[in-house]
Coordinates of C-alpha atoms in Angstrom, one line a residue:
Chain A
M1 CA 71.1 -9.2 55.3
S2 CA 67.6 -7.7 55.2
I3 CA 65.5 -7.8 52.1
S4 CA 65.5 -4.0 51.8
S5 CA 69.3 -3.7 52.0
L6 CA 69.7 -6.5 49.4
S7 CA 67.2 -4.7 47.2
E8 CA 69.2 -1.5 47.6
K9 CA 72.4 -3.3 46.7
V10 CA 70.8 -4.8 43.6
M11 CA 69.5 -1.3 42.6
N12 CA 73.0 0.2 43.0
V13 CA 74.5 -2.5 40.8
M14 CA 71.9 -1.9 38.2
N15 CA 72.4 1.8 38.3
F16 CA 76.1 1.4 37.9
S17 CA 75.6 -1.0 35.0
N18 CA 73.3 1.5 33.3
D19 CA 75.8 4.3 33.8
R20 CA 78.5 2.2 32.2
K21 CA 76.2 1.3 29.3
Q22 CA 75.3 5.0 28.8
H23 CA 79.0 5.9 29.0
A24 CA 80.0 3.2 26.6
S25 CA 77.4 4.3 24.0
S26 CA 78.4 7.9 24.2
T27 CA 82.2 7.7 24.4
T28 CA 82.4 4.9 21.9
C29 CA 81.0 7.3 19.5
L30 CA 83.8 9.8 19.7
L31 CA 86.6 7.4 20.4
S32 CA 85.6 5.1 17.6
L33 CA 86.2 8.0 15.2
P34 CA 89.1 7.4 12.8
D35 CA 92.5 7.4 14.4
V36 CA 93.6 10.0 11.9
F37 CA 90.9 12.3 13.1
L38 CA 91.7 11.8 16.8
H39 CA 95.4 12.4 16.0
E40 CA 94.6 15.7 14.2
L41 CA 92.2 16.7 17.0
M42 CA 94.9 16.2 19.7
K43 CA 97.3 18.3 17.6
T44 CA 95.1 21.3 18.1
V45 CA 94.5 20.9 21.8
E46 CA 96.5 23.2 24.1
I47 CA 98.2 21.9 27.2
K48 CA 95.6 23.4 29.6
D49 CA 92.8 21.9 27.5
R50 CA 94.5 18.6 27.7
L51 CA 94.5 18.8 31.5
R52 CA 90.7 19.5 31.5
L53 CA 90.0 16.9 28.9
R54 CA 91.7 14.1 30.9
L55 CA 89.3 15.0 33.8
T56 CA 86.2 14.4 31.7
S57 CA 86.2 10.6 31.6
R58 CA 88.5 7.5 31.7
A59 CA 88.4 7.2 27.9
F60 CA 89.7 10.7 27.4
E61 CA 92.3 10.4 30.1
K62 CA 93.6 7.5 28.1
L63 CA 93.3 9.4 24.8
V64 CA 95.4 12.2 26.2
A65 CA 98.0 9.8 27.6
D66 CA 98.2 7.7 24.4
S67 CA 97.8 10.3 21.7
K68 CA 101.6 11.1 21.5
T69 CA 100.8 14.0 19.3
G70 CA 100.6 17.8 19.4
Y71 CA 103.0 20.4 18.2
F72 CA 104.2 23.4 20.3
E73 CA 106.5 26.0 18.9
H74 CA 108.6 26.5 22.1
G75 CA 109.4 24.6 25.2
R76 CA 111.8 25.8 28.0
L77 CA 113.4 24.2 31.1
F78 CA 114.8 26.6 33.6
D79 CA 115.0 27.1 37.4
Y80 CA 113.3 29.7 39.7
F81 CA 113.1 30.5 43.4
E82 CA 110.0 29.1 45.0
N83 CA 108.9 31.2 47.9
R84 CA 106.7 28.6 49.5
S85 CA 109.5 26.0 49.9
N86 CA 112.3 28.6 50.1
K87 CA 114.1 26.5 47.5
R88 CA 115.2 26.6 43.9
K89 CA 112.9 24.5 41.8
L90 CA 112.7 23.7 38.1
A91 CA 109.9 24.9 35.8
L92 CA 109.0 23.7 32.3
D93 CA 107.0 25.8 29.9
I94 CA 105.3 24.2 26.9
G95 CA 102.8 26.2 24.9
D96 CA 100.3 27.6 27.4
G97 CA 101.4 25.1 30.0
H98 CA 103.6 26.2 32.9
F99 CA 104.8 23.2 35.0
T100 CA 106.3 24.3 38.2
G101 CA 107.6 23.0 41.5
I102 CA 109.8 20.3 39.9
E103 CA 112.6 19.0 42.2
S104 CA 116.0 19.1 40.5
T105 CA 117.1 15.8 42.1
E106 CA 117.0 12.6 40.0
E107 CA 114.2 11.2 42.2
G108 CA 112.1 14.4 42.3
F109 CA 112.5 14.8 38.5
E110 CA 111.4 11.2 38.0
Q111 CA 108.3 11.8 40.1
F112 CA 107.4 14.7 37.8
L113 CA 108.1 12.7 34.6
N114 CA 105.8 9.9 35.8
D115 CA 102.9 12.4 35.9
F116 CA 104.0 14.4 32.8
N117 CA 104.0 11.2 30.7
R118 CA 100.3 11.0 31.1
I119 CA 99.8 14.6 29.9
C120 CA 102.0 15.2 26.9
C121 CA 104.3 12.4 26.2
G122 CA 105.4 12.2 22.5
I123 CA 104.6 15.8 21.6
S124 CA 106.7 17.7 19.1
L125 CA 108.5 21.0 19.9
G126 CA 109.8 23.5 17.4
T127 CA 112.5 24.7 19.7
F128 CA 113.4 23.3 23.1
E129 CA 115.4 25.6 25.2
V130 CA 117.4 24.5 28.2
H131 CA 119.1 26.8 30.7
L132 CA 121.9 24.4 31.4
D133 CA 123.4 26.4 34.2
D134 CA 120.2 25.8 36.2
I135 CA 120.2 22.1 35.8
S136 CA 122.0 20.0 38.3
S137 CA 122.6 17.0 36.0
P138 CA 122.5 16.6 32.2
N139 CA 120.6 13.3 32.9
L140 CA 117.5 15.4 33.7
V141 CA 117.7 16.9 30.2
R142 CA 118.2 13.5 28.7
K143 CA 115.2 12.0 30.5
L144 CA 112.9 14.9 29.7
T145 CA 113.9 15.2 26.0
H146 CA 113.3 11.5 25.4
K147 CA 109.6 12.4 25.8
F148 CA 109.6 14.8 22.9
N149 CA 110.4 15.2 19.2
I150 CA 112.5 18.3 18.9
D151 CA 113.3 20.2 15.8
R152 CA 115.8 22.6 17.4
L153 CA 117.7 22.1 20.7
M154 CA 118.8 25.4 22.1
I155 CA 121.2 25.2 25.1
R156 CA 122.0 28.4 27.0
V157 CA 125.3 28.4 28.9
G158 CA 126.6 31.0 31.3
A159 CA 129.9 29.5 32.4
L160 CA 132.8 27.5 31.0
S161 CA 131.9 24.4 33.0
T162 CA 128.4 24.4 31.5
L163 CA 129.8 24.8 28.1
E164 CA 131.6 21.5 28.5
R165 CA 128.3 19.8 29.4
A166 CA 126.6 21.3 26.4
R167 CA 129.4 19.9 24.2
Q168 CA 128.7 16.5 25.6
L169 CA 124.9 16.8 25.1
F170 CA 124.6 18.1 21.6
P171 CA 126.0 15.0 19.8
E172 CA 123.3 13.0 21.6
Y173 CA 120.7 14.8 19.4
P174 CA 121.9 14.1 15.9
R175 CA 118.4 14.5 14.4
C176 CA 117.7 18.1 15.5
K177 CA 119.3 21.4 14.8
H178 CA 121.6 22.7 17.5
E179 CA 121.8 26.3 18.8
L180 CA 124.3 27.2 21.5
V181 CA 123.5 30.4 23.3
V182 CA 126.5 31.8 25.2
T183 CA 125.6 34.2 27.9
F184 CA 129.1 34.8 29.3
L185 CA 132.0 36.8 27.9
P186 CA 134.5 34.2 26.7
N187 CA 138.3 34.5 27.2
S188 CA 140.7 33.7 24.4
E189 CA 140.9 30.0 25.4
T190 CA 137.2 29.6 25.4
L191 CA 136.9 31.4 22.1
L192 CA 139.1 28.7 20.6
I193 CA 136.7 26.1 21.8
L194 CA 133.7 28.0 20.6
R195 CA 135.1 28.5 17.1
K196 CA 135.1 24.7 16.7
M197 CA 131.4 24.4 17.8
G198 CA 129.8 25.8 14.7
E199 CA 127.2 28.5 14.7
I200 CA 126.8 30.3 18.0
H201 CA 124.4 32.8 19.4
F202 CA 126.0 35.3 21.8
D203 CA 123.5 36.7 24.2
L204 CA 125.7 39.2 26.1
L205 CA 123.1 41.6 27.4
S206 CA 125.1 42.2 30.6
Y207 CA 128.3 43.0 28.7
A208 CA 130.0 45.8 26.8
I209 CA 132.4 44.7 24.1
T210 CA 134.5 46.5 21.5
T211 CA 133.8 46.8 17.8
E212 CA 136.8 44.5 17.1
E213 CA 135.4 41.9 19.4
L214 CA 132.0 42.2 17.8
I215 CA 133.6 41.7 14.3
D216 CA 135.5 38.7 15.6
F217 CA 132.4 37.1 17.2
L218 CA 130.4 37.6 14.0
S219 CA 132.9 35.4 12.1
F220 CA 131.5 32.3 13.8
S221 CA 128.2 33.5 15.3
S222 CA 124.8 33.9 13.7
I223 CA 123.6 36.3 16.3
V224 CA 125.6 38.7 18.6
Q225 CA 123.6 40.6 21.2
V226 CA 125.4 42.9 23.5
R227 CA 124.4 45.6 25.9
Y228 CA 126.8 48.2 24.7
L229 CA 129.4 48.7 22.0
E230 CA 132.5 50.5 23.2
S231 CA 134.9 52.9 21.4
V232 CA 132.7 53.1 18.3
T233 CA 133.8 55.2 15.3
L234 CA 131.9 55.8 12.1
N235 CA 134.4 53.7 10.1
K236 CA 134.1 50.8 12.6
L237 CA 130.4 50.9 12.5
K238 CA 130.4 50.9 8.7
T239 CA 132.8 48.0 8.7
V240 CA 130.3 46.0 10.8
I241 CA 127.6 46.8 8.3
E242 CA 129.7 45.9 5.4
I243 CA 130.7 42.5 7.0
I244 CA 127.2 41.6 7.8
S245 CA 126.0 42.7 4.3
A246 CA 128.7 40.7 2.5
D247 CA 128.2 37.5 4.5
T248 CA 126.1 34.8 2.8
R249 CA 125.2 33.2 6.1
P250 CA 122.5 34.6 8.4
R251 CA 124.1 37.3 10.5
E252 CA 122.7 39.6 13.1
A253 CA 124.2 42.1 15.6
S254 CA 122.3 44.1 18.2
F255 CA 123.9 46.7 20.5
C256 CA 123.5 50.1 22.1
V257 CA 125.7 53.1 21.1
K258 CA 125.7 56.8 21.9
C259 CA 123.3 58.8 19.8
M260 CA 126.2 60.7 18.3
S261 CA 127.4 57.4 16.6
A262 CA 124.0 56.7 15.1
E263 CA 123.8 60.4 14.0
S264 CA 127.2 60.1 12.3
L265 CA 126.0 56.9 10.5
L266 CA 122.8 58.7 9.3
A267 CA 124.8 61.7 8.1
D268 CA 127.2 59.3 6.2
F269 CA 124.1 57.8 4.6
G270 CA 123.2 61.4 3.5
F271 CA 120.5 62.2 6.0
A272 CA 121.5 65.4 7.8
R273 CA 118.2 65.7 9.6
A274 CA 115.4 63.3 10.5
P275 CA 114.5 61.5 7.3
N276 CA 111.0 60.5 6.2
T277 CA 109.7 57.1 5.2
G278 CA 110.5 56.4 1.6
D279 CA 113.5 58.7 1.4
V280 CA 116.4 57.3 -0.6
N281 CA 120.0 58.4 -0.7
G282 CA 122.5 56.4 -2.7
E283 CA 122.3 52.8 -1.5
C284 CA 120.3 53.7 1.6
E285 CA 116.5 53.6 1.7
V286 CA 114.3 54.6 4.7
I287 CA 111.8 51.8 4.9
N288 CA 110.1 53.3 7.9
C289 CA 110.6 56.4 10.1
T290 CA 108.5 56.8 13.2
K291 CA 108.7 60.1 15.0
W292 CA 107.4 60.3 18.6
S293 CA 106.1 63.4 20.2
D294 CA 108.8 63.3 22.9
G295 CA 111.5 63.6 20.2
Y296 CA 112.4 59.9 19.9
I297 CA 112.8 58.5 16.4
G298 CA 112.6 54.9 15.3
L299 CA 114.2 54.1 11.9
E300 CA 114.2 51.0 9.6
L301 CA 116.8 51.4 6.9
R302 CA 117.8 49.2 4.1
F303 CA 121.5 49.5 3.0
K304 CA 123.0 47.1 0.5
N305 CA 122.0 43.6 1.9
C306 CA 121.3 44.9 5.4
H307 CA 118.3 45.8 7.4
I308 CA 119.3 48.4 10.0
H309 CA 116.9 49.2 12.8
I310 CA 117.6 52.2 15.1
R311 CA 115.5 52.7 18.2
G312 CA 115.4 55.3 21.0
F313 CA 117.3 57.8 18.9
I314 CA 117.2 61.5 19.4
W315 CA 118.9 64.1 17.2
S316 CA 121.6 66.2 18.8
E317 CA 121.5 64.2 22.0
G318 CA 125.1 63.0 21.7
D319 CA 125.5 61.1 24.9
W320 CA 122.0 59.6 24.9
I321 CA 121.9 55.9 24.2
A322 CA 120.2 54.5 21.1
S323 CA 119.9 50.8 20.1
I324 CA 120.9 49.4 16.7
A325 CA 120.2 46.1 15.1
I326 CA 121.9 45.1 11.9
A327 CA 121.0 41.9 10.0
N328 CA 121.3 40.5 6.5
H329 CA 117.7 39.2 7.0
Y330 CA 114.8 40.8 8.8
P331 CA 116.2 41.2 12.4
T332 CA 114.7 38.7 14.8
L333 CA 115.9 40.5 17.8
V334 CA 113.8 43.3 19.3
T335 CA 116.0 46.3 19.5
R336 CA 116.2 47.7 23.0
Chain B
R1 CA 91.7 14.5 -16.8
I2 CA 88.3 14.9 -15.1
Y3 CA 85.2 15.4 -17.2
P4 CA 83.1 17.7 -15.1
L5 CA 79.8 16.6 -16.7
M6 CA 80.5 13.0 -16.1
R7 CA 78.2 11.4 -13.5
V8 CA 78.8 8.7 -11.0
T9 CA 76.1 6.7 -9.2
L10 CA 76.8 6.1 -5.5
T11 CA 74.9 3.4 -3.7
T12 CA 74.6 4.1 0.1
S13 CA 74.8 1.6 3.0
D14 CA 71.0 1.9 3.4
G15 CA 70.3 1.1 -0.2
A16 CA 69.7 4.5 -1.7
S17 CA 71.3 5.7 -4.9
V18 CA 72.6 9.1 -5.6
T19 CA 74.1 10.3 -8.9
V20 CA 76.6 13.1 -8.7
S21 CA 79.1 14.8 -11.0
R22 CA 82.7 13.7 -11.3
Q23 CA 83.5 17.3 -10.5
L24 CA 82.4 16.5 -6.9
T25 CA 83.7 13.0 -6.6
K26 CA 87.2 14.0 -7.6
H27 CA 87.7 15.3 -4.1
S28 CA 87.1 11.8 -2.7
G29 CA 90.2 9.6 -2.8
F30 CA 88.0 6.5 -2.2
I31 CA 85.6 7.1 -5.1
E32 CA 88.3 8.2 -7.5
K33 CA 90.2 5.0 -6.6
A34 CA 87.1 2.9 -7.1
I35 CA 86.5 4.4 -10.6
T36 CA 90.2 3.8 -11.5
D37 CA 89.9 0.2 -10.3
M38 CA 86.9 -0.3 -12.5
A39 CA 89.1 0.6 -15.5
V40 CA 86.1 1.9 -17.3
D41 CA 86.3 4.3 -20.2
D42 CA 86.3 7.8 -18.9
N43 CA 83.8 8.7 -21.5
A44 CA 81.3 6.1 -20.3
V45 CA 78.2 8.0 -19.2
P46 CA 77.0 7.2 -16.6
L47 CA 79.8 5.3 -14.9
S48 CA 79.0 2.1 -13.1
A49 CA 77.8 2.5 -9.5
V50 CA 80.2 2.9 -6.6
A51 CA 79.1 1.4 -3.3
V52 CA 80.0 3.7 -0.3
D53 CA 79.7 2.6 3.3
V54 CA 77.8 5.8 4.3
D55 CA 74.1 6.2 4.9
D56 CA 71.9 8.3 2.6
A57 CA 71.3 11.2 5.1
T58 CA 75.1 11.6 5.8
L59 CA 76.0 11.3 2.1
K60 CA 73.6 14.1 1.3
L61 CA 75.5 16.4 3.7
V62 CA 78.8 15.3 2.3
I63 CA 77.5 16.1 -1.2
E64 CA 76.3 19.5 0.0
W65 CA 79.8 20.2 1.3
L66 CA 81.4 18.9 -1.9
T67 CA 79.2 21.1 -4.1
E68 CA 80.4 24.2 -2.2
H69 CA 84.0 23.0 -2.5
R70 CA 83.9 21.6 -6.0
D71 CA 86.5 24.1 -7.2
D72 CA 88.9 23.7 -4.3
A73 CA 92.5 22.9 -5.5
L74 CA 93.6 19.3 -5.6
P75 CA 95.6 17.6 -4.2
Y76 CA 94.6 18.9 -0.8
P77 CA 97.7 20.5 0.7
E78 CA 99.5 18.3 3.2
K79 CA 99.6 19.7 6.7
T80 CA 102.8 20.0 8.7
D81 CA 103.0 19.5 12.4
E82 CA 103.3 23.2 12.9
E83 CA 99.8 23.9 11.5
R84 CA 97.7 23.7 14.6
R85 CA 95.4 26.7 14.0
A86 CA 91.7 25.9 14.1
D87 CA 90.4 29.4 13.6
D88 CA 90.5 29.5 9.8
I89 CA 87.3 27.7 9.0
P90 CA 85.6 29.4 6.0
A91 CA 82.4 31.2 6.7
W92 CA 80.3 28.9 4.5
D93 CA 81.6 25.8 6.4
Q94 CA 80.9 27.5 9.7
A95 CA 77.3 28.1 8.7
F96 CA 77.1 24.5 7.3
V97 CA 78.0 23.1 10.7
Q98 CA 76.0 25.7 12.6
K99 CA 72.9 24.4 10.7
W100 CA 73.3 21.0 12.5
D101 CA 73.1 22.8 15.8
T102 CA 69.4 23.0 15.4
K103 CA 69.2 19.3 15.3
E104 CA 68.9 17.3 18.6
D105 CA 71.6 14.9 17.5
Q106 CA 74.0 17.5 16.2
Q107 CA 77.0 15.8 17.8
Q108 CA 76.0 12.5 16.1
T109 CA 75.7 14.3 12.8
L110 CA 79.1 15.7 13.2
Y111 CA 80.5 12.3 14.1
A112 CA 78.7 10.7 11.1
V113 CA 80.2 13.3 8.7
I114 CA 83.7 12.8 10.2
T115 CA 83.4 9.1 9.7
A116 CA 82.1 9.5 6.2
A117 CA 84.9 12.0 5.4
D118 CA 87.4 9.4 6.5
K119 CA 85.8 6.5 4.7
L120 CA 85.5 8.5 1.5
D121 CA 89.0 10.0 2.0
I122 CA 87.9 13.7 1.7
K123 CA 90.8 15.5 3.4
G124 CA 89.3 19.0 3.3
L125 CA 86.1 17.8 5.0
L126 CA 88.0 15.8 7.6
D127 CA 90.2 18.8 8.3
M128 CA 87.2 21.2 8.7
T129 CA 85.3 18.9 11.0
C130 CA 88.4 18.3 13.1
K131 CA 88.8 22.1 13.6
T132 CA 85.1 22.4 14.4
L133 CA 85.3 19.9 17.2
A134 CA 88.6 21.4 18.5
N135 CA 87.0 24.8 18.6
K136 CA 84.0 23.4 20.5
I137 CA 86.2 22.1 23.3
N138 CA 89.2 24.5 23.4
G139 CA 89.0 26.8 26.5
K140 CA 86.0 25.0 28.0
T141 CA 85.6 23.8 31.5
V142 CA 85.6 20.1 32.3
E143 CA 81.8 20.2 32.7
E144 CA 81.3 22.0 29.4
M145 CA 83.6 19.5 27.7
R146 CA 81.5 16.6 29.1
E147 CA 78.4 18.3 27.8
I148 CA 79.8 18.9 24.4
L149 CA 81.2 15.4 24.0
Q150 CA 78.2 13.8 25.7
L151 CA 80.2 12.1 28.3
E152 CA 79.3 10.9 31.8
C153 CA 82.1 11.1 34.4
D154 CA 83.0 7.5 35.1
F155 CA 85.8 8.3 37.5
T156 CA 85.7 7.5 41.2
E157 CA 86.4 10.3 43.6
E158 CA 89.8 8.8 44.3
E159 CA 90.7 8.6 40.6
L160 CA 89.6 12.2 40.0
A161 CA 91.8 13.3 43.0
E162 CA 94.7 11.4 41.5
I163 CA 94.4 13.1 38.1
R164 CA 93.9 16.5 39.8
K165 CA 97.2 15.8 41.7
E166 CA 99.0 15.0 38.4
N167 CA 97.5 18.2 36.8
A168 CA 98.6 20.3 39.7
W169 CA 102.1 20.5 38.3
C170 CA 100.6 22.8 35.7
E171 CA 98.0 24.7 37.7
N172 CA 99.9 26.8 40.1

């Protein structure tokens, strides 16, 4: 080895050593801050910032991997069609993070989890939503959810077979609240099963049901969302309102009806023409009335213990469709 | 009961002494515990000195912050996991931190105040400095983060490529 090349090697080693010292003195400073501070700091860091933070230095890559902290209101596991591979893949949304391209096989999922562990293992989620019909095996859900602390586990099921898997999964999460979202119209046998499962959320946006079915569903469901309510009469509509108003448990129903049904209801409340904000008639108060230039009216009414929201309503347009949301708390559903 | 006119002498790690009102020190869990442990008569004026492991310059900044926040409610409200917002720093606190930006070693000052807030157990100050640092890095590029946090990239190209590959799950 020539003297010049040896000298070059020595210089390289010295430069590397200096770099390390410089790095040590600068990063030690932040990473030597109290754990409680670093814990609080990581709580406020969004997913995309975590990804960038772990690229800054080894110490921060480790901090992100080890922090096991962070709270995100909502997480969701579902599948989608990936054009590039011409295959269905899984996606995971957490906060501002959208993880895609996840294989739904055990091996493929494991590969994702290995990397995911280094990004946000140990975070807490307010609600974790699983579209169970999209997931090939409940094991994938188990493996993923072991990485989180979950306040509420929401499982969406669109078929009887998936309902059975949801029934098996829920008891494995005794520490979090459970929410079963049923997206298929159950037959009488399935209804018997559902009644035993506690509070249910019916998301039946592809279905029309009768008022009698709605009343039945409300007896064991906190939320019933349907596309259209069939064979509605004023008396049936009033019955739905009375039932929701009288129930001490949170109850909410959302559906579309013909404008003539909404008009009958308003007339029964004593409003023959479009009311104004603040109008009161008997037990009904108009909390808000928005009149659009194209004739549409949006109403927020208070009747007994109910909030009633009517949207897309037009006077004297009998067959036109308006949406109604009725709840004994402020409605969480956006009326359609 | 806290007597607002009562004074406490704090001795710093670099040998200085600062006398402050109990109205300020009541926000420090560490100082209040030290006073309780002394079992002195609350009416004793001034109280015996409390040694704090904070240098004089940093303690002055802490006292400046405590003076502004002397009337803040106690105990400081416990934060839940859900409270992640960092955009609610009061205007005075923002200006207080902004003032350090004129100093060459602003990051060092921030770290020193954070450490002091932890040692003295001043939850409000710790919370504010945490939000300040979070706001500095949120939404920044990797290079900007390195600059703010005064970091040198110590990854090899292969390591960087590996992390980018892991991050790619979330970057499509």
